[in-house]
Short mmCIF file of C-alpha atoms and ligand atoms in Angstrom, two decimals:
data_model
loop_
_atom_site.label_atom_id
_atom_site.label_comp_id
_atom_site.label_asym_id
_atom_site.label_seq_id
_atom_site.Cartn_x
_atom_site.Cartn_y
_atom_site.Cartn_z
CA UNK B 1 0.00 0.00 0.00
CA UNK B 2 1.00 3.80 -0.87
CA UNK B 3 2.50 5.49 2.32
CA UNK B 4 -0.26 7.38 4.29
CA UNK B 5 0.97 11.03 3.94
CA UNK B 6 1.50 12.64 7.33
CA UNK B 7 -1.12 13.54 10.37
CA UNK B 8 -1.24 17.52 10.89
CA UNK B 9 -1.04 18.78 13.64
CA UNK B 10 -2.55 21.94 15.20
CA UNK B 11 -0.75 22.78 18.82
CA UNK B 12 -2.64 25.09 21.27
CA UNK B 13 0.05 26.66 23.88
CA UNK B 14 2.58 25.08 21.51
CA UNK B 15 5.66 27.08 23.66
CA UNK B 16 4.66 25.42 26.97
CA UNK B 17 5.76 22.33 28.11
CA UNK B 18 3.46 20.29 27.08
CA UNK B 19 3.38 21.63 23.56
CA UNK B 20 7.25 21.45 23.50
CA UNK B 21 7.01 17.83 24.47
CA UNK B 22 4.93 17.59 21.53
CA UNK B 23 6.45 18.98 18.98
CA UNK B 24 9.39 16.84 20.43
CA UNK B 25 7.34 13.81 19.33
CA UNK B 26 6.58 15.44 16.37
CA UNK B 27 10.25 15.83 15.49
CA UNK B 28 11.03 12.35 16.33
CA UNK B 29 8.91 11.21 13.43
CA UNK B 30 9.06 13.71 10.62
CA UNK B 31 7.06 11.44 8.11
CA UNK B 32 4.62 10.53 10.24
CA UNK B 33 3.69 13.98 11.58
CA UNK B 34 3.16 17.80 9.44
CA UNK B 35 2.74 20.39 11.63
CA UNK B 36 -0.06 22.87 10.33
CA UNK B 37 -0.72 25.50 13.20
CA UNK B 38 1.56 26.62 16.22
CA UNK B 39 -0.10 28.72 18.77
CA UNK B 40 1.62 30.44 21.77
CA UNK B 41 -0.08 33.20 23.99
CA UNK B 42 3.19 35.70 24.21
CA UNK B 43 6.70 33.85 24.13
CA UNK B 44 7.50 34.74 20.71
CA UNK B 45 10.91 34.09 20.70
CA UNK B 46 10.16 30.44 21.14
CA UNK B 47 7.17 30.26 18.49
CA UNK B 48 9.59 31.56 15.89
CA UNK B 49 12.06 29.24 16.94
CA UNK B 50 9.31 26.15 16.51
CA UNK B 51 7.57 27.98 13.21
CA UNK B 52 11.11 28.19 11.43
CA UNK B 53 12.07 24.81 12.18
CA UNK B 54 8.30 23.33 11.31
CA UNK B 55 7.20 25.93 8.89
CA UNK B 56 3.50 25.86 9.53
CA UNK B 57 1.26 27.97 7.29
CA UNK B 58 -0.78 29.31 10.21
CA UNK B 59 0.53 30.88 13.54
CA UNK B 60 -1.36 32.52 16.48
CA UNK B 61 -0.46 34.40 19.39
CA UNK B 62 -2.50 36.72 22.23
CA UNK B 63 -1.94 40.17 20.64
CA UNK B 64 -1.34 42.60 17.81
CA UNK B 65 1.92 43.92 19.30
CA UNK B 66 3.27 39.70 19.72
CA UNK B 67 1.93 39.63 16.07
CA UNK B 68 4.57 42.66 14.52
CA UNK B 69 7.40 40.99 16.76
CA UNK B 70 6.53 37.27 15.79
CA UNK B 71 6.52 38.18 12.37
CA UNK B 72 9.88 40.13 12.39
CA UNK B 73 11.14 37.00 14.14
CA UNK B 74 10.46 34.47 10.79
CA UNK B 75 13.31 33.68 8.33
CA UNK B 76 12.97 35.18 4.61
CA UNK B 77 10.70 33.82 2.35
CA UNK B 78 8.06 31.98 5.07
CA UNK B 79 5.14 34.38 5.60
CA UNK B 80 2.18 32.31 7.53
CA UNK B 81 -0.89 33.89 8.34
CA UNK B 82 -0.78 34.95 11.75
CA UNK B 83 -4.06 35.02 13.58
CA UNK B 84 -4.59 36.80 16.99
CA UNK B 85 -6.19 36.53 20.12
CA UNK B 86 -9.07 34.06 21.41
CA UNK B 87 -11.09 34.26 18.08
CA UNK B 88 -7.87 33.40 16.32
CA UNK B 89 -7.20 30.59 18.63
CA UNK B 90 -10.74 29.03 17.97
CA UNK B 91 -9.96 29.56 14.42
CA UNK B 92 -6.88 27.86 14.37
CA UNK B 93 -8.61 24.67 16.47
CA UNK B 94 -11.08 24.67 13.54
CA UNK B 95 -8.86 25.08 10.67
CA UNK B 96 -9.28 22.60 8.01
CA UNK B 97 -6.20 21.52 6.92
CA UNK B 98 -5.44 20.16 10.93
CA UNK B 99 -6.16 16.27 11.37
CA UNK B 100 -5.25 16.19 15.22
CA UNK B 101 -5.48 19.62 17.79
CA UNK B 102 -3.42 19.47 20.32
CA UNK B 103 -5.12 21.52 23.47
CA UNK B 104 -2.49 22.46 25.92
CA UNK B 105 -2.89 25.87 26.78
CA UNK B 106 -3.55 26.39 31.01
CA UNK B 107 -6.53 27.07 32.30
CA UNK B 108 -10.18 28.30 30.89
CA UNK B 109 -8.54 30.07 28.20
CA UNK B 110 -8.41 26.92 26.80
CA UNK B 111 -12.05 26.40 27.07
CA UNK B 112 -13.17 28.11 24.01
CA UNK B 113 -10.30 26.32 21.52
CA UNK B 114 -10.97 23.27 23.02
CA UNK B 115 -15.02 23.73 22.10
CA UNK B 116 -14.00 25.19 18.21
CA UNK B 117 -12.00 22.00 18.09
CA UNK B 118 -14.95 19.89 19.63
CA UNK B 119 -17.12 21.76 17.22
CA UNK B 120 -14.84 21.06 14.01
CA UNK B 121 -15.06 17.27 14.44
CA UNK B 122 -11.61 16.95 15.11
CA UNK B 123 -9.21 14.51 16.77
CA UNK B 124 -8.01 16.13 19.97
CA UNK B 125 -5.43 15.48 22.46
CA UNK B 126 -6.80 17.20 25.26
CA UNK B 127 -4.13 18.49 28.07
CA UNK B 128 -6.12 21.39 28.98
CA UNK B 129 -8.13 19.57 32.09
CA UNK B 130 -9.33 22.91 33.06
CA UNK B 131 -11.87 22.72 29.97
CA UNK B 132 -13.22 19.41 30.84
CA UNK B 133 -13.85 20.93 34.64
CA UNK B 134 -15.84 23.59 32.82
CA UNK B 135 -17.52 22.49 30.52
CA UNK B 136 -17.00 18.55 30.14
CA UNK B 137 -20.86 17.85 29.57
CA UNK B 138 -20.86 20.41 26.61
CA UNK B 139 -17.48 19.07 25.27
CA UNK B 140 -19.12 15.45 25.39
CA UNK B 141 -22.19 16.13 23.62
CA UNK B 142 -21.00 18.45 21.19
CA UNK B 143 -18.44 15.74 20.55
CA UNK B 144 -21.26 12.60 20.32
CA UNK B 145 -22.68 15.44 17.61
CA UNK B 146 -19.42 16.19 15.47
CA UNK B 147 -18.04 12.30 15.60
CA UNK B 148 -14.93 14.41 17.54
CA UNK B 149 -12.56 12.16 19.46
CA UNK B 150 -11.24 12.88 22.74
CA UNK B 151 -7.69 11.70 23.74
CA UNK B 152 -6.75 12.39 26.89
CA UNK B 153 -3.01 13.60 27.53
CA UNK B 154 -2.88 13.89 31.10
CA UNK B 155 -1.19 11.02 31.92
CA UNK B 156 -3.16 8.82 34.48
CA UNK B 157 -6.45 9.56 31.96
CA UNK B 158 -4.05 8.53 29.17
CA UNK B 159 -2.81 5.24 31.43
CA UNK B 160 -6.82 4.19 32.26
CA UNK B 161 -7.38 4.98 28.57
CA UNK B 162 -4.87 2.47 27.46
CA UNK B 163 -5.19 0.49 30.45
CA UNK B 164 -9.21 -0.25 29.06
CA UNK B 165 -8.62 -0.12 25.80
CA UNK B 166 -9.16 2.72 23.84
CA UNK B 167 -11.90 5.43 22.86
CA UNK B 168 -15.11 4.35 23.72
CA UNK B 169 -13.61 2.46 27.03
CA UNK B 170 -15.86 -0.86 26.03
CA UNK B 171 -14.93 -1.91 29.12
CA UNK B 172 -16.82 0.58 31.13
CA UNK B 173 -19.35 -1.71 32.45
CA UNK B 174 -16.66 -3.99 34.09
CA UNK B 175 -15.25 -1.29 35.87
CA UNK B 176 -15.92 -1.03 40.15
CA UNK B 177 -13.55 1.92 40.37
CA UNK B 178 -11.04 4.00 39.01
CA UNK B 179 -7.70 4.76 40.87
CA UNK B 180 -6.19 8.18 40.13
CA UNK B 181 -2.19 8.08 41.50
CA UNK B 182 -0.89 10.72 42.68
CA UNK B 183 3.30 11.96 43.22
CA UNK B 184 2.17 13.83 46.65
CA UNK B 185 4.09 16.89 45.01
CA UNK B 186 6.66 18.52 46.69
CA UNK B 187 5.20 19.02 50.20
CA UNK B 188 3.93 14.88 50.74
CA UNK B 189 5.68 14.56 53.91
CA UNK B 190 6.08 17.94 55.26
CA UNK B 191 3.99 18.74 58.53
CA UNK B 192 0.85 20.57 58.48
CA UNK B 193 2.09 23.44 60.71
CA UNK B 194 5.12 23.80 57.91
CA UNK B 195 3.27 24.62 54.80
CA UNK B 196 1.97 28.07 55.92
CA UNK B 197 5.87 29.04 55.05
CA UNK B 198 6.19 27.00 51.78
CA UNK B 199 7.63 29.74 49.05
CA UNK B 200 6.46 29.54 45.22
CA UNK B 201 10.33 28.38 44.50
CA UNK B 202 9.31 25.73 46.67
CA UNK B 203 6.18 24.49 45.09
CA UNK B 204 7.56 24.52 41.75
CA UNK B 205 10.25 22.74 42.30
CA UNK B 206 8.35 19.29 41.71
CA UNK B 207 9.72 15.74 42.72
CA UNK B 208 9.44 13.82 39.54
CA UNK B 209 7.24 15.80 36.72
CA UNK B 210 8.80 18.86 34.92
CA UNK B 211 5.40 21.06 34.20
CA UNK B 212 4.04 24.87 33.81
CA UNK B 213 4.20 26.71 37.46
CA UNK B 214 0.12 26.67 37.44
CA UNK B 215 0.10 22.94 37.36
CA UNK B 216 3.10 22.66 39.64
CA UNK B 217 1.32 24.66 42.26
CA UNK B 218 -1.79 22.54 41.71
CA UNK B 219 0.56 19.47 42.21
CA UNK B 220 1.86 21.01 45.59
CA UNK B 221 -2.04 21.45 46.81
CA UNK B 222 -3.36 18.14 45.24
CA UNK B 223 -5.69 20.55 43.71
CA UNK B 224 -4.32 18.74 40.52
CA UNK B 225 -5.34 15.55 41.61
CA UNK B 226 -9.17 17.07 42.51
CA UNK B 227 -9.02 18.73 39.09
CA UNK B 228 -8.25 14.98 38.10
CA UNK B 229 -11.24 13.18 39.78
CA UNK B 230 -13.25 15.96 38.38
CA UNK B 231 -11.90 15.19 34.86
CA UNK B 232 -12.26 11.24 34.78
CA UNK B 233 -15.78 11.85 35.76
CA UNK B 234 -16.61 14.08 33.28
CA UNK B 235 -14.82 12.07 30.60
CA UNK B 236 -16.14 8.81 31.29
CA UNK B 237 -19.69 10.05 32.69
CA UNK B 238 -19.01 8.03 36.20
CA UNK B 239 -20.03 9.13 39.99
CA UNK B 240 -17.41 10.94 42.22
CA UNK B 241 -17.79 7.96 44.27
CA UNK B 242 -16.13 5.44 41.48
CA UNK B 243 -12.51 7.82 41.72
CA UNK B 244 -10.13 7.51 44.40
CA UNK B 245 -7.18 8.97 44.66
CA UNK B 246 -4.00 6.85 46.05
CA UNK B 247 -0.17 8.60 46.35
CA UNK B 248 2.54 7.05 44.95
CA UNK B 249 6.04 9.00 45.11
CA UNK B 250 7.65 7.37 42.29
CA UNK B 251 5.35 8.07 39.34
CA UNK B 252 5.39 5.29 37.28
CA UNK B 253 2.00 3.70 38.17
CA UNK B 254 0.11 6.31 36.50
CA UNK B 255 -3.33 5.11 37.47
CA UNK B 256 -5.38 1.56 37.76
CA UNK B 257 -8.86 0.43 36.65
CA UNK B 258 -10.48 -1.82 39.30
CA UNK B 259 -12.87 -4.15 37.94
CA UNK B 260 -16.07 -6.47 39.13
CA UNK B 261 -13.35 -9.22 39.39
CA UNK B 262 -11.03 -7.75 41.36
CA UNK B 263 -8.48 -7.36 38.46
CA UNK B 264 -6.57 -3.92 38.57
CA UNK B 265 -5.13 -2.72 35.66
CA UNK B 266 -2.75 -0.41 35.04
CA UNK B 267 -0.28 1.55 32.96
CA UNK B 268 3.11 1.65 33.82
CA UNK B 269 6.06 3.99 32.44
CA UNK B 270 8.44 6.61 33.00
CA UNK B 271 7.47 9.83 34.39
CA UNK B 272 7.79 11.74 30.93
CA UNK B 273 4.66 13.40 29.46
CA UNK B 274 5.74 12.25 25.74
CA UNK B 275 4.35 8.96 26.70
CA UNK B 276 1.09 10.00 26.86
CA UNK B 277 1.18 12.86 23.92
CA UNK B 278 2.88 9.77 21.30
CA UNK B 279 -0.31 7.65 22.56
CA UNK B 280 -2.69 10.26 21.40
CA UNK B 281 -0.69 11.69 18.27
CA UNK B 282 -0.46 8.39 16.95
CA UNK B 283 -3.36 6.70 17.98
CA UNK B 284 -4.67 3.99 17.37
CA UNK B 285 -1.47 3.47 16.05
CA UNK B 286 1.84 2.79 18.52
CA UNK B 287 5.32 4.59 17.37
CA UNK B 288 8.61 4.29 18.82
CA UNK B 289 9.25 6.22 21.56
CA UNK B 290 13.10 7.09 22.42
CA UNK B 291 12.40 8.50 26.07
CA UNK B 292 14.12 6.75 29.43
CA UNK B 293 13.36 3.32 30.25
CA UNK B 294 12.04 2.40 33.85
CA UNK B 295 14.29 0.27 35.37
CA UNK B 296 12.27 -1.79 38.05
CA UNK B 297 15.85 -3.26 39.80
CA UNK B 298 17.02 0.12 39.98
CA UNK B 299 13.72 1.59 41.58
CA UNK B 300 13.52 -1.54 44.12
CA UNK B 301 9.88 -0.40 45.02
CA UNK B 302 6.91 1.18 43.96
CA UNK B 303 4.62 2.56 47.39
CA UNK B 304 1.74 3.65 47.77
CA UNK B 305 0.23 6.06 50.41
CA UNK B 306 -3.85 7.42 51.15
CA UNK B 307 -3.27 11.49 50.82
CA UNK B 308 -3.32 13.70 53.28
CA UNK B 309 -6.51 15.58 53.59
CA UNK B 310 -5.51 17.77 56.59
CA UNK B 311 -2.53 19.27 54.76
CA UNK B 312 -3.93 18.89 51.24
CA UNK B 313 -7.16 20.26 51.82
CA UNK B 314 -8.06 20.80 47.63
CA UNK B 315 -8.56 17.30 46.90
CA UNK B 316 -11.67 17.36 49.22
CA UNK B 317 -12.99 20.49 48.31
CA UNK B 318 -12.64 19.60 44.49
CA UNK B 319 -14.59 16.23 44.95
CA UNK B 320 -17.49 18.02 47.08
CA UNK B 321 -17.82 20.38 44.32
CA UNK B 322 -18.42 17.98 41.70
CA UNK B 323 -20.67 16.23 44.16
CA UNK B 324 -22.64 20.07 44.29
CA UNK B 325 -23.03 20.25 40.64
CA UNK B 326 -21.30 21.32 37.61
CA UNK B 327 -21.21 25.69 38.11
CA UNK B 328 -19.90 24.73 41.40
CA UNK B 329 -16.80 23.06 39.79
CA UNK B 330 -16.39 26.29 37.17
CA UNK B 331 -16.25 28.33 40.66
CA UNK B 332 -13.51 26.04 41.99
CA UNK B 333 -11.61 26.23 39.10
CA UNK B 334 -11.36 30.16 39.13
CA UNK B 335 -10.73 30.85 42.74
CA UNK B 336 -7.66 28.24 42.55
CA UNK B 337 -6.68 30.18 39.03
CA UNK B 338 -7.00 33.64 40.53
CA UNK B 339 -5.62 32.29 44.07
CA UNK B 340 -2.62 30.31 42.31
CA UNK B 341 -1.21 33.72 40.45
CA UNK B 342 -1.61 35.40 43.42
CA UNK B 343 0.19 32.79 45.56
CA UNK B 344 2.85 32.88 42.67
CA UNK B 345 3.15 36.71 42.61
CA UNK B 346 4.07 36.27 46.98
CA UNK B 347 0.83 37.76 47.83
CA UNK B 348 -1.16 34.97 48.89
CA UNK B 349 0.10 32.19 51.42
CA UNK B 350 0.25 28.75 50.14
CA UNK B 351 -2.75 27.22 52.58
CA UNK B 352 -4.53 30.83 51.12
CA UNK B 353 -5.31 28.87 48.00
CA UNK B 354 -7.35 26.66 49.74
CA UNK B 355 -9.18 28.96 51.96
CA UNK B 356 -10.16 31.11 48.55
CA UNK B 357 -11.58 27.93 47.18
CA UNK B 358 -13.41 27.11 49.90
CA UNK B 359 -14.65 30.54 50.50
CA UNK B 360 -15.84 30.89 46.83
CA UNK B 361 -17.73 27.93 47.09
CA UNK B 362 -19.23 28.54 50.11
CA UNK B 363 -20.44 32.00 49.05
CA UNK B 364 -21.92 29.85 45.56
CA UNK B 365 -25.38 29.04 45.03
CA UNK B 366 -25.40 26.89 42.02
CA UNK B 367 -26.59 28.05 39.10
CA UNK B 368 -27.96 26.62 35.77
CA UNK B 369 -24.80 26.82 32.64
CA UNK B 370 -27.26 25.85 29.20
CA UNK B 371 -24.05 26.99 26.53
CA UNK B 372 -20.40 27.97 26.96
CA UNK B 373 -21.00 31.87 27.04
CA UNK B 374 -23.24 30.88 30.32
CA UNK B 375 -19.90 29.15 31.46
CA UNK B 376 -17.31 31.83 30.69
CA UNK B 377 -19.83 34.57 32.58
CA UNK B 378 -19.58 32.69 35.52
CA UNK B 379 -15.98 31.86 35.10
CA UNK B 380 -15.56 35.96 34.65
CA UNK B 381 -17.79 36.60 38.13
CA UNK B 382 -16.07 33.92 40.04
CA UNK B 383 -12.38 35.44 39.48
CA UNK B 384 -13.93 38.84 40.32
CA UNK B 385 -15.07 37.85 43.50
CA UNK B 386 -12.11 35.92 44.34
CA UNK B 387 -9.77 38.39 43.39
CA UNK B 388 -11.91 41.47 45.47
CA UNK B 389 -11.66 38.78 48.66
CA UNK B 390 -8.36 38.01 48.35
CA UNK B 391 -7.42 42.01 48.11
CA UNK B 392 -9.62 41.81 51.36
CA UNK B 393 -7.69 39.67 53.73
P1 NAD Y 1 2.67 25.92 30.50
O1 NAD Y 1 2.46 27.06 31.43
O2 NAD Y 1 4.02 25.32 30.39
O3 NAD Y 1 2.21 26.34 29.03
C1 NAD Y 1 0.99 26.98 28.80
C2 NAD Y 1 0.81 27.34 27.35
O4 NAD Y 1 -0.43 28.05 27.23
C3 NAD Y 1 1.89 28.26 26.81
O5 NAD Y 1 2.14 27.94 25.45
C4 NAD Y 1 1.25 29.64 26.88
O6 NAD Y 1 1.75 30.54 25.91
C5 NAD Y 1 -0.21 29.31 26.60
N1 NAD Y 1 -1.15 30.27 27.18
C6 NAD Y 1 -1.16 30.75 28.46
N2 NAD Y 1 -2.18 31.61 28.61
C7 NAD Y 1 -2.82 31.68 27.42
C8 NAD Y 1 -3.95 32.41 26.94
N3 NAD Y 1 -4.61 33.26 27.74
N4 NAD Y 1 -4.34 32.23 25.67
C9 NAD Y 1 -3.66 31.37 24.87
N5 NAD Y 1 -2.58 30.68 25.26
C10 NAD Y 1 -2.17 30.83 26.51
O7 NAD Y 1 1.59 24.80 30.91
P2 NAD Y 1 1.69 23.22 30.72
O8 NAD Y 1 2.35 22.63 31.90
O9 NAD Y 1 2.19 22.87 29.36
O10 NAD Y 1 0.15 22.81 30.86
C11 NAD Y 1 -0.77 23.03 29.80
C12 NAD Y 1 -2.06 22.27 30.11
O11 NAD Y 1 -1.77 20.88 30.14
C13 NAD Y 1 -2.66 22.60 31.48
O12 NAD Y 1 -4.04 22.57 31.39
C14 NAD Y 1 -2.16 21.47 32.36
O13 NAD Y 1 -3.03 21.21 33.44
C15 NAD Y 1 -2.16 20.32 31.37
N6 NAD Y 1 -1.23 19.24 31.73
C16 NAD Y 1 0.09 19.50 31.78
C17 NAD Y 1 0.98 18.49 32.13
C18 NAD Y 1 2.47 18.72 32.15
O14 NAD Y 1 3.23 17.78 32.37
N7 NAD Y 1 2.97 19.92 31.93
C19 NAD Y 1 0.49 17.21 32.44
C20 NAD Y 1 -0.88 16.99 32.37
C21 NAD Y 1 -1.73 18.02 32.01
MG1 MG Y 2 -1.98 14.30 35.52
#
């Protein structure tokens, strides 16, 4: 048979670290993979650096001004359209010469892209969690609609996906529970009393994953691994009450399905994020992979640990929101955005973050979210109020 020409790629926050990873995959198999849109929010050194060595025909970035110095940036003779800003970033998730999108840009702002891609009917590979926590009903039925396929990057969704084999998890109805693993982050075995002093150099400085600083911090809080329970729920339509959550230091169990025979399976492999991002890239094809191999001799053990819900209170509060309903989770989700900067500028202390959570929800009512501009309204109000409280205290 002729060679199949190459998937194309469209990456959403292309210059963090998961989009590097990706394009790193990308690289590793140049006739597999095209790359046909690079976005990046306002590191335009770096997007230049990825356009000239990819030479996509579209590029997008957050602003006019990034625009004029991206473009100055590009070697002679390659002139891609550069589109700006979150209506260019929807357009790029939509654009019809991309096969697979690629959402990993943080937070809500990657709401909207994610939804254009949804829309589109495309494949994605879906990093940005955040999107699922607002909006993961919406991004499943619009999906069911379009005949999109979801992929899921982060890697213990990724290990449960391969783990049950594939898109529609056929599986489902075997399944008792799922078991989310979690590293414990930098602060697992620090006392409670000790992590009102913890500095942001200190939460980013993560154990065994090198990520962005707002997932970093979430690692330190376990509000990643609540963001997490929230996600596998919304994916695979289950109860909060089929997702624990178990710490494991090392990171290469990277989570187990439980099923009605008391089989667990799980996905094992080294603590690199390419893993997960070749899965969904290549899908349901496997490609070679040149990252580190885990040595099991060398490790010796693998433990396991419950967390610690006194120090780590955002694992709670993130599974009693999703208990509440789904506006409460789009109000957890901003306070911890809003209260994470803050914490990250030195203006917040580290157990702050959880009390801004748990104030915002407590303050919340519930309220009904019919479409996505219902979503980003409340997403808008939430951050307002969090940020007026936390200039407050
Ligand atoms: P990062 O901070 O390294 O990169 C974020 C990217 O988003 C950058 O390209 C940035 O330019 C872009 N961006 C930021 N604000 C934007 C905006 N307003 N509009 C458009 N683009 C914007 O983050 P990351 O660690 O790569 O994480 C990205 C997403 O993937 C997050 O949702 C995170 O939870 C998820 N994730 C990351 C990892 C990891 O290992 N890094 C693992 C699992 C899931
Ligand atoms: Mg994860």
């Amino acid at each position: 048979p002729a060679p199949s020409r190459p998937r194309r790629l469209a990456v959403l926050g292309a210059t963090g670290s998961i989009g590097v990873s990706s394009l790193r995959v990308a690289a590793e198999h140049p006739d597999k993979y095209a790359v046909a849109a690079l976005a990046g929010a306002t590191n335009v050194t770096l997007l230049a650096e990825q356009a000239a060595a990819f030479r996509p025909p579209v590029l997008a970035v957050l602003t006019d001004e990034r625009a004029d110095a991206l473009r100055k940036l590009l070697p002679a003779g390659y002139a891609p359209d550069i589109l700006v800003g979150p209506e260019g970033y929807a357009a790029l998730a939509a654009l019809p010469e991309a096969d697979v999108v690629v959402s990993a840009i943080v937070g809500a702002a990657g709401l909207l892209p994610t939804l254009a891609a949804v829309a589109a009917g495309k494949v994605v590979a879906l990093a940005n969690k955040e999107s699922l926590v607002l909006a993961g009903d919406l991004i499943r039925e619009t999906a069911r609609r379009t005949g999109a396929v979801i992929l899921p990057v982060d890697s213990e969704h990724n290990a449960l996906f391969q783990a049950l084999g594939g898109a529609g998890l056929p599986d489902l109805a075997l399944v008792e529970r799922l078991v989310l693993t979690a590293s414990g982050g930098p602060f697992r075995t620090r006392q409670t009393d000790e992590l009102a002093a913890v500095t942001p150099a200190m939460a980013l400085n993560h154990p065994t994953w090198a990520m962005g600083p707002k997932i970093s911090v979430d690692s330190a809080t376990l509000m990643n691994k609540g963001l997490e329970v929230i996600e596998a729920c919304r994916l695979y339509g289950l109860p909060v009450s089929m997702v624990d959550v178990v710490v494991h230091p090392q990171s290469i169990v990277h989570s187990l399905a439980q099923l009605h025979d008391g089989s667990l399976l799980a996905h094992l492999g080294p603590p690199d994020m390419r893993v997960a991002i070749a899965y969904c890239l290549g899908y349901p094809e496997r490609l070679p992979l040149a990252v580190p191999r885990v040595d099991l001799v060398t490790l010796g053990s693998l433990t396991f640990e419950a967390p610690r819900h006194d120090a780590f209170p955002c694992l709670g509060l993130a599974r009693d929101a999703l208990a509440a309903g789904a506006s409460h989770t789009v109000v957890l989700n901003a306070a911890n955005e809003v209260a994470v900067a803050l914490f990250l500028q030195g203006s917040l202390p580290f157990m702050g973050i959880a009390s801004a959570i748990a104030d915002a929800l407590a303050a919340h009512a519930g309220e009904a979210l019919p479409d996505a501009d219902s979503i980003m309204d409340l997403d808008a109000r939430a951050r307002r109020r969090a940020l007026e409280t936390a200039k407050r205290a």
